[in-house]
């Protein structure tokens, strides 16, 4: 499943590669976007390409309920907290892999107050911007770890191609720890934030 698929470059490409190199795999895709005109466009392209294994769905990622089991949830440059919806949906689907390349990280930046342990760093606009980006993705990664995933962060392309080049790769562990150390909570309390992802996990509190 791809959340915030836009024109679905990613879904079409991954589907093409799977069909070409893993012919025996019977893959099926959901590609979800909240913009109906983009979904219409994707359906037109899909007709030309004659793929019968992709469902394009107009919906918010968090609201979409897949009928089939979902193994992998992906998202490329989903704006701001739309990336949190993708991660949340992946956890709720118990996906084996959740892979996202975040876009802009505005929510945490606007919420970051003036009184926190790194306030002498974030008083500078540019550092506040860069640090908020890191903090957002650090919190997301710790949240995934808390929910039983092993997380790796990498760069997908050189920075000159796009500065939004960080990829979060989360793989579900076979065995979840009973009481994992909640590093998300520790990190979050340091900055007294209300990360968007918590909206989708009322049971977390
Ligand atoms: C920057 S575009 C990225 C599109 C595509 N993934 C790509 O890389 O070309 C972000 C997309 O997210 C969609 N979007 C924003 N919020 C969403 C949400 N909550 N649920 C689903 N789609 C959303 C927008 O309609 C837009 O198509």
mmCIF file of C-alpha atoms and ligand atoms in Angstrom:
data_model
loop_
_atom_site.group_PDB
_atom_site.id
_atom_site.type_symbol
_atom_site.label_atom_id
_atom_site.label_comp_id
_atom_site.label_asym_id
_atom_site.label_seq_id
_atom_site.Cartn_x
_atom_site.Cartn_y
_atom_site.Cartn_z
ATOM 1 C CA UNK A 1 0.000 0.000 0.000
ATOM 2 C CA UNK A 2 1.181 3.520 -0.784
ATOM 3 C CA UNK A 3 -0.203 6.405 1.265
ATOM 4 C CA UNK A 4 -0.362 9.934 -0.208
ATOM 5 C CA UNK A 5 0.442 8.437 -3.612
ATOM 6 C CA UNK A 6 -0.057 11.635 -5.670
ATOM 7 C CA UNK A 7 0.508 10.636 -9.289
ATOM 8 C CA UNK A 8 1.730 7.271 -7.997
ATOM 9 C CA UNK A 9 5.156 7.305 -9.635
ATOM 10 C CA UNK A 10 6.324 5.069 -6.821
ATOM 11 C CA UNK A 11 3.501 2.525 -7.036
ATOM 12 C CA UNK A 12 3.772 2.283 -10.828
ATOM 13 C CA UNK A 13 7.547 1.875 -10.659
ATOM 14 C CA UNK A 14 7.543 -0.718 -7.880
ATOM 15 C CA UNK A 15 4.785 -2.637 -9.639
ATOM 16 C CA UNK A 16 6.743 -2.572 -12.885
ATOM 17 C CA UNK A 17 9.892 -3.844 -11.147
ATOM 18 C CA UNK A 18 8.027 -6.596 -9.306
ATOM 19 C CA UNK A 19 6.354 -7.788 -12.487
ATOM 20 C CA UNK A 20 9.619 -7.669 -14.393
ATOM 21 C CA UNK A 21 11.958 -9.291 -11.887
ATOM 22 C CA UNK A 22 9.718 -11.231 -9.493
ATOM 23 C CA UNK A 23 7.170 -12.635 -11.925
ATOM 24 C CA UNK A 24 6.091 -15.370 -9.548
ATOM 25 C CA UNK A 25 5.059 -12.860 -6.887
ATOM 26 C CA UNK A 26 1.371 -12.143 -7.044
ATOM 27 C CA UNK A 27 1.488 -8.615 -5.736
ATOM 28 C CA UNK A 28 -1.459 -6.305 -5.178
ATOM 29 C CA UNK A 29 -1.322 -2.565 -4.473
ATOM 30 C CA UNK A 30 -3.547 -0.012 -2.840
ATOM 31 C CA UNK A 31 -2.572 3.548 -3.737
ATOM 32 C CA UNK A 32 -4.371 6.108 -1.616
ATOM 33 C CA UNK A 33 -4.611 9.874 -1.941
ATOM 34 C CA UNK A 34 -7.047 12.442 -0.576
ATOM 35 C CA UNK A 35 -7.096 14.376 -3.881
ATOM 36 C CA UNK A 36 -9.788 12.963 -6.174
ATOM 37 C CA UNK A 37 -8.451 14.534 -9.389
ATOM 38 C CA UNK A 38 -5.092 12.823 -8.825
ATOM 39 C CA UNK A 39 -6.847 9.514 -8.276
ATOM 40 C CA UNK A 40 -8.814 10.017 -11.525
ATOM 41 C CA UNK A 41 -5.559 10.730 -13.335
ATOM 42 C CA UNK A 42 -3.927 7.614 -11.875
ATOM 43 C CA UNK A 43 -6.882 5.499 -12.979
ATOM 44 C CA UNK A 44 -6.500 6.833 -16.555
ATOM 45 C CA UNK A 45 -2.778 6.035 -16.602
ATOM 46 C CA UNK A 46 -3.521 2.636 -15.132
ATOM 47 C CA UNK A 47 -5.937 1.869 -17.965
ATOM 48 C CA UNK A 48 -3.192 2.633 -20.489
ATOM 49 C CA UNK A 49 -0.689 0.491 -18.624
ATOM 50 C CA UNK A 50 -3.262 -2.324 -18.272
ATOM 51 C CA UNK A 51 -2.341 -3.165 -14.677
ATOM 52 C CA UNK A 52 -5.140 -5.066 -12.990
ATOM 53 C CA UNK A 53 -3.461 -5.354 -9.608
ATOM 54 C CA UNK A 54 -3.641 -1.744 -8.377
ATOM 55 C CA UNK A 55 -6.601 -0.175 -6.587
ATOM 56 C CA UNK A 56 -6.513 3.625 -6.560
ATOM 57 C CA UNK A 57 -8.523 4.957 -3.675
ATOM 58 C CA UNK A 58 -9.606 8.505 -2.868
ATOM 59 C CA UNK A 59 -9.325 8.726 0.899
ATOM 60 C CA UNK A 60 -7.186 9.966 3.727
ATOM 61 C CA UNK A 61 -4.530 7.384 4.454
ATOM 62 C CA UNK A 62 -5.563 7.001 8.083
ATOM 63 C CA UNK A 63 -9.216 6.450 7.175
ATOM 64 C CA UNK A 64 -8.650 3.923 4.425
ATOM 65 C CA UNK A 65 -9.555 0.357 5.429
ATOM 66 C CA UNK A 66 -7.855 -2.216 3.176
ATOM 67 C CA UNK A 67 -9.872 -5.356 2.384
ATOM 68 C CA UNK A 68 -6.738 -7.436 1.792
ATOM 69 C CA UNK A 69 -3.897 -8.033 4.208
ATOM 70 C CA UNK A 70 -1.158 -5.434 3.827
ATOM 71 C CA UNK A 71 2.504 -6.506 4.034
ATOM 72 C CA UNK A 72 4.269 -3.289 3.130
ATOM 73 C CA UNK A 73 3.247 0.333 3.603
ATOM 74 C CA UNK A 74 5.210 2.989 1.725
ATOM 75 C CA UNK A 75 5.083 6.750 1.398
ATOM 76 C CA UNK A 76 7.133 9.238 -0.586
ATOM 77 C CA UNK A 77 7.183 12.918 0.370
ATOM 78 C CA UNK A 78 3.797 12.909 2.066
ATOM 79 C CA UNK A 79 3.451 16.484 3.305
ATOM 80 C CA UNK A 80 3.972 17.215 6.982
ATOM 81 C CA UNK A 81 1.809 14.973 9.167
ATOM 82 C CA UNK A 82 0.507 12.934 6.197
ATOM 83 C CA UNK A 83 3.692 10.904 6.820
ATOM 84 C CA UNK A 84 2.474 10.244 10.377
ATOM 85 C CA UNK A 85 -0.770 8.874 8.939
ATOM 86 C CA UNK A 86 1.206 6.462 6.777
ATOM 87 C CA UNK A 87 3.279 5.257 9.719
ATOM 88 C CA UNK A 88 0.166 4.934 11.890
ATOM 89 C CA UNK A 89 -1.681 3.015 9.184
ATOM 90 C CA UNK A 90 1.290 0.676 8.785
ATOM 91 C CA UNK A 91 1.362 -0.072 12.512
ATOM 92 C CA UNK A 92 -2.410 -0.574 12.611
ATOM 93 C CA UNK A 93 -2.234 -2.956 9.620
ATOM 94 C CA UNK A 94 0.591 -4.797 11.388
ATOM 95 C CA UNK A 95 2.616 -4.371 8.183
ATOM 96 C CA UNK A 96 5.895 -6.246 7.941
ATOM 97 C CA UNK A 97 7.598 -3.193 6.501
ATOM 98 C CA UNK A 98 6.840 0.507 6.806
ATOM 99 C CA UNK A 99 9.022 2.630 4.551
ATOM 100 C CA UNK A 100 8.669 6.392 4.308
ATOM 101 C CA UNK A 101 10.584 9.306 2.884
ATOM 102 C CA UNK A 102 9.190 12.281 4.818
ATOM 103 C CA UNK A 103 8.557 15.687 3.286
ATOM 104 C CA UNK A 104 8.214 18.927 5.268
ATOM 105 C CA UNK A 105 8.127 18.603 9.064
ATOM 106 C CA UNK A 106 6.098 21.656 10.049
ATOM 107 C CA UNK A 107 4.068 20.333 12.948
ATOM 108 C CA UNK A 108 6.906 19.892 15.445
ATOM 109 C CA UNK A 109 8.643 23.096 14.351
ATOM 110 C CA UNK A 110 5.560 25.203 15.061
ATOM 111 C CA UNK A 111 4.983 23.412 18.369
ATOM 112 C CA UNK A 112 8.552 23.569 19.653
ATOM 113 C CA UNK A 113 8.427 26.048 22.535
ATOM 114 C CA UNK A 114 11.034 28.509 23.806
ATOM 115 C CA UNK A 115 11.900 26.620 26.972
ATOM 116 C CA UNK A 116 13.543 23.239 26.403
ATOM 117 C CA UNK A 117 17.021 21.751 26.969
ATOM 118 C CA UNK A 118 18.286 22.868 23.531
ATOM 119 C CA UNK A 119 16.801 26.366 23.504
ATOM 120 C CA UNK A 120 20.226 27.977 22.994
ATOM 121 C CA UNK A 121 20.515 26.024 19.767
ATOM 122 C CA UNK A 122 17.008 26.528 18.401
ATOM 123 C CA UNK A 123 17.012 30.305 18.965
ATOM 124 C CA UNK A 124 18.648 30.471 15.518
ATOM 125 C CA UNK A 125 16.025 30.149 12.776
ATOM 126 C CA UNK A 126 17.970 27.851 10.481
ATOM 127 C CA UNK A 127 19.039 25.545 13.306
ATOM 128 C CA UNK A 128 15.485 25.476 14.645
ATOM 129 C CA UNK A 129 14.337 24.356 11.185
ATOM 130 C CA UNK A 130 16.998 21.664 10.832
ATOM 131 C CA UNK A 131 16.660 20.468 14.396
ATOM 132 C CA UNK A 132 12.833 20.211 14.129
ATOM 133 C CA UNK A 133 13.238 18.033 11.050
ATOM 134 C CA UNK A 134 15.605 15.727 12.921
ATOM 135 C CA UNK A 135 13.422 15.684 16.008
ATOM 136 C CA UNK A 136 10.300 14.846 13.989
ATOM 137 C CA UNK A 137 11.948 11.884 12.307
ATOM 138 C CA UNK A 138 13.656 10.812 15.530
ATOM 139 C CA UNK A 139 10.282 10.743 17.298
ATOM 140 C CA UNK A 140 8.723 8.806 14.417
ATOM 141 C CA UNK A 141 11.541 6.284 14.508
ATOM 142 C CA UNK A 142 11.312 5.821 18.273
ATOM 143 C CA UNK A 143 7.540 5.443 18.007
ATOM 144 C CA UNK A 144 8.033 2.653 15.488
ATOM 145 C CA UNK A 145 10.595 0.977 17.741
ATOM 146 C CA UNK A 146 8.186 1.168 20.662
ATOM 147 C CA UNK A 147 5.558 -0.562 18.507
ATOM 148 C CA UNK A 148 7.890 -3.462 17.749
ATOM 149 C CA UNK A 149 9.809 -2.412 14.651
ATOM 150 C CA UNK A 150 13.538 -2.345 13.953
ATOM 151 C CA UNK A 151 14.339 0.996 12.372
ATOM 152 C CA UNK A 152 17.087 2.150 10.029
ATOM 153 C CA UNK A 153 17.564 5.668 8.694
ATOM 154 C CA UNK A 154 19.402 6.175 5.417
ATOM 155 C CA UNK A 155 19.847 8.675 2.611
ATOM 156 C CA UNK A 156 18.189 7.646 -0.650
ATOM 157 C CA UNK A 157 19.851 10.108 -2.999
ATOM 158 C CA UNK A 158 22.578 12.757 -2.720
ATOM 159 C CA UNK A 159 21.405 15.986 -1.046
ATOM 160 C CA UNK A 160 21.861 17.975 -4.268
ATOM 161 C CA UNK A 161 19.055 15.905 -5.866
ATOM 162 C CA UNK A 162 16.699 16.742 -3.000
ATOM 163 C CA UNK A 163 17.333 17.729 0.616
ATOM 164 C CA UNK A 164 14.314 15.576 1.492
ATOM 165 C CA UNK A 165 16.385 12.456 1.066
ATOM 166 C CA UNK A 166 16.019 10.697 4.404
ATOM 167 C CA UNK A 167 14.326 7.306 4.357
ATOM 168 C CA UNK A 168 12.908 5.577 7.429
ATOM 169 C CA UNK A 169 12.911 1.813 6.958
ATOM 170 C CA UNK A 170 11.020 -0.075 9.644
ATOM 171 C CA UNK A 171 10.858 -3.869 9.777
ATOM 172 C CA UNK A 172 8.452 -5.621 12.122
ATOM 173 C CA UNK A 173 10.271 -7.783 14.663
ATOM 174 C CA UNK A 174 9.265 -11.423 14.851
ATOM 175 C CA UNK A 175 8.950 -11.149 18.599
ATOM 176 C CA UNK A 176 7.867 -7.957 20.262
ATOM 177 C CA UNK A 177 9.332 -7.146 23.675
ATOM 178 C CA UNK A 178 6.766 -7.170 26.491
ATOM 179 C CA UNK A 179 7.843 -3.835 27.952
ATOM 180 C CA UNK A 180 10.173 -2.029 25.574
ATOM 181 C CA UNK A 181 11.885 1.069 26.917
ATOM 182 C CA UNK A 182 9.713 3.919 25.735
ATOM 183 C CA UNK A 183 12.422 6.128 24.246
ATOM 184 C CA UNK A 184 9.720 7.982 22.320
ATOM 185 C CA UNK A 185 8.199 9.130 25.613
ATOM 186 C CA UNK A 186 11.577 10.172 27.038
ATOM 187 C CA UNK A 187 12.451 12.165 23.923
ATOM 188 C CA UNK A 188 9.020 13.696 23.664
ATOM 189 C CA UNK A 189 8.947 14.791 27.295
ATOM 190 C CA UNK A 190 12.257 16.576 26.815
ATOM 191 C CA UNK A 191 10.519 18.947 24.405
ATOM 192 C CA UNK A 192 6.955 18.769 25.738
ATOM 193 C CA UNK A 193 5.338 18.090 22.363
ATOM 194 C CA UNK A 194 2.137 16.532 21.071
ATOM 195 C CA UNK A 195 3.321 14.695 17.930
ATOM 196 C CA UNK A 196 0.527 14.140 15.435
ATOM 197 C CA UNK A 197 1.021 10.377 15.416
ATOM 198 C CA UNK A 198 -0.390 10.205 18.941
ATOM 199 C CA UNK A 199 -3.790 11.321 17.584
ATOM 200 C CA UNK A 200 -4.158 7.884 16.017
ATOM 201 C CA UNK A 201 -3.220 5.897 19.129
ATOM 202 C CA UNK A 202 -5.609 6.891 21.922
ATOM 203 C CA UNK A 203 -4.677 3.624 23.666
ATOM 204 C CA UNK A 204 -1.094 4.906 23.991
ATOM 205 C CA UNK A 205 -2.039 7.120 26.978
HETATM 206 C C1 LIG B 1 4.021 16.143 -2.172
HETATM 207 S S1 LIG B 1 2.776 15.102 -2.775
HETATM 208 C C2 LIG B 1 3.670 13.587 -2.987
HETATM 209 C C3 LIG B 1 2.993 12.683 -3.964
HETATM 210 C C4 LIG B 1 3.763 11.404 -4.322
HETATM 211 N N1 LIG B 1 3.969 10.542 -3.198
HETATM 212 C C5 LIG B 1 5.071 11.739 -5.003
HETATM 213 O O1 LIG B 1 6.137 11.553 -4.406
HETATM 214 O O2 LIG B 1 5.009 12.184 -6.159
HETATM 215 C C6 LIG B 1 1.763 14.793 -1.364
HETATM 216 C C7 LIG B 1 0.433 14.106 -1.655
HETATM 217 O O3 LIG B 1 -0.195 13.784 -0.423
HETATM 218 C C8 LIG B 1 -1.597 13.889 -0.582
HETATM 219 N N2 LIG B 1 -2.135 13.961 0.787
HETATM 220 C C9 LIG B 1 -1.962 14.961 1.694
HETATM 221 N N3 LIG B 1 -2.539 14.627 2.865
HETATM 222 C C10 LIG B 1 -3.056 13.378 2.701
HETATM 223 C C11 LIG B 1 -3.745 12.468 3.569
HETATM 224 N N4 LIG B 1 -3.992 12.801 4.830
HETATM 225 N N5 LIG B 1 -4.118 11.265 3.079
HETATM 226 C C12 LIG B 1 -3.855 10.928 1.785
HETATM 227 N N6 LIG B 1 -3.214 11.754 0.921
HETATM 228 C C13 LIG B 1 -2.806 12.955 1.382
HETATM 229 C C14 LIG B 1 -1.765 15.106 -1.467
HETATM 230 O O4 LIG B 1 -3.010 15.104 -2.129
HETATM 231 C C15 LIG B 1 -0.590 14.939 -2.429
HETATM 232 O O5 LIG B 1 -0.966 14.224 -3.576
#
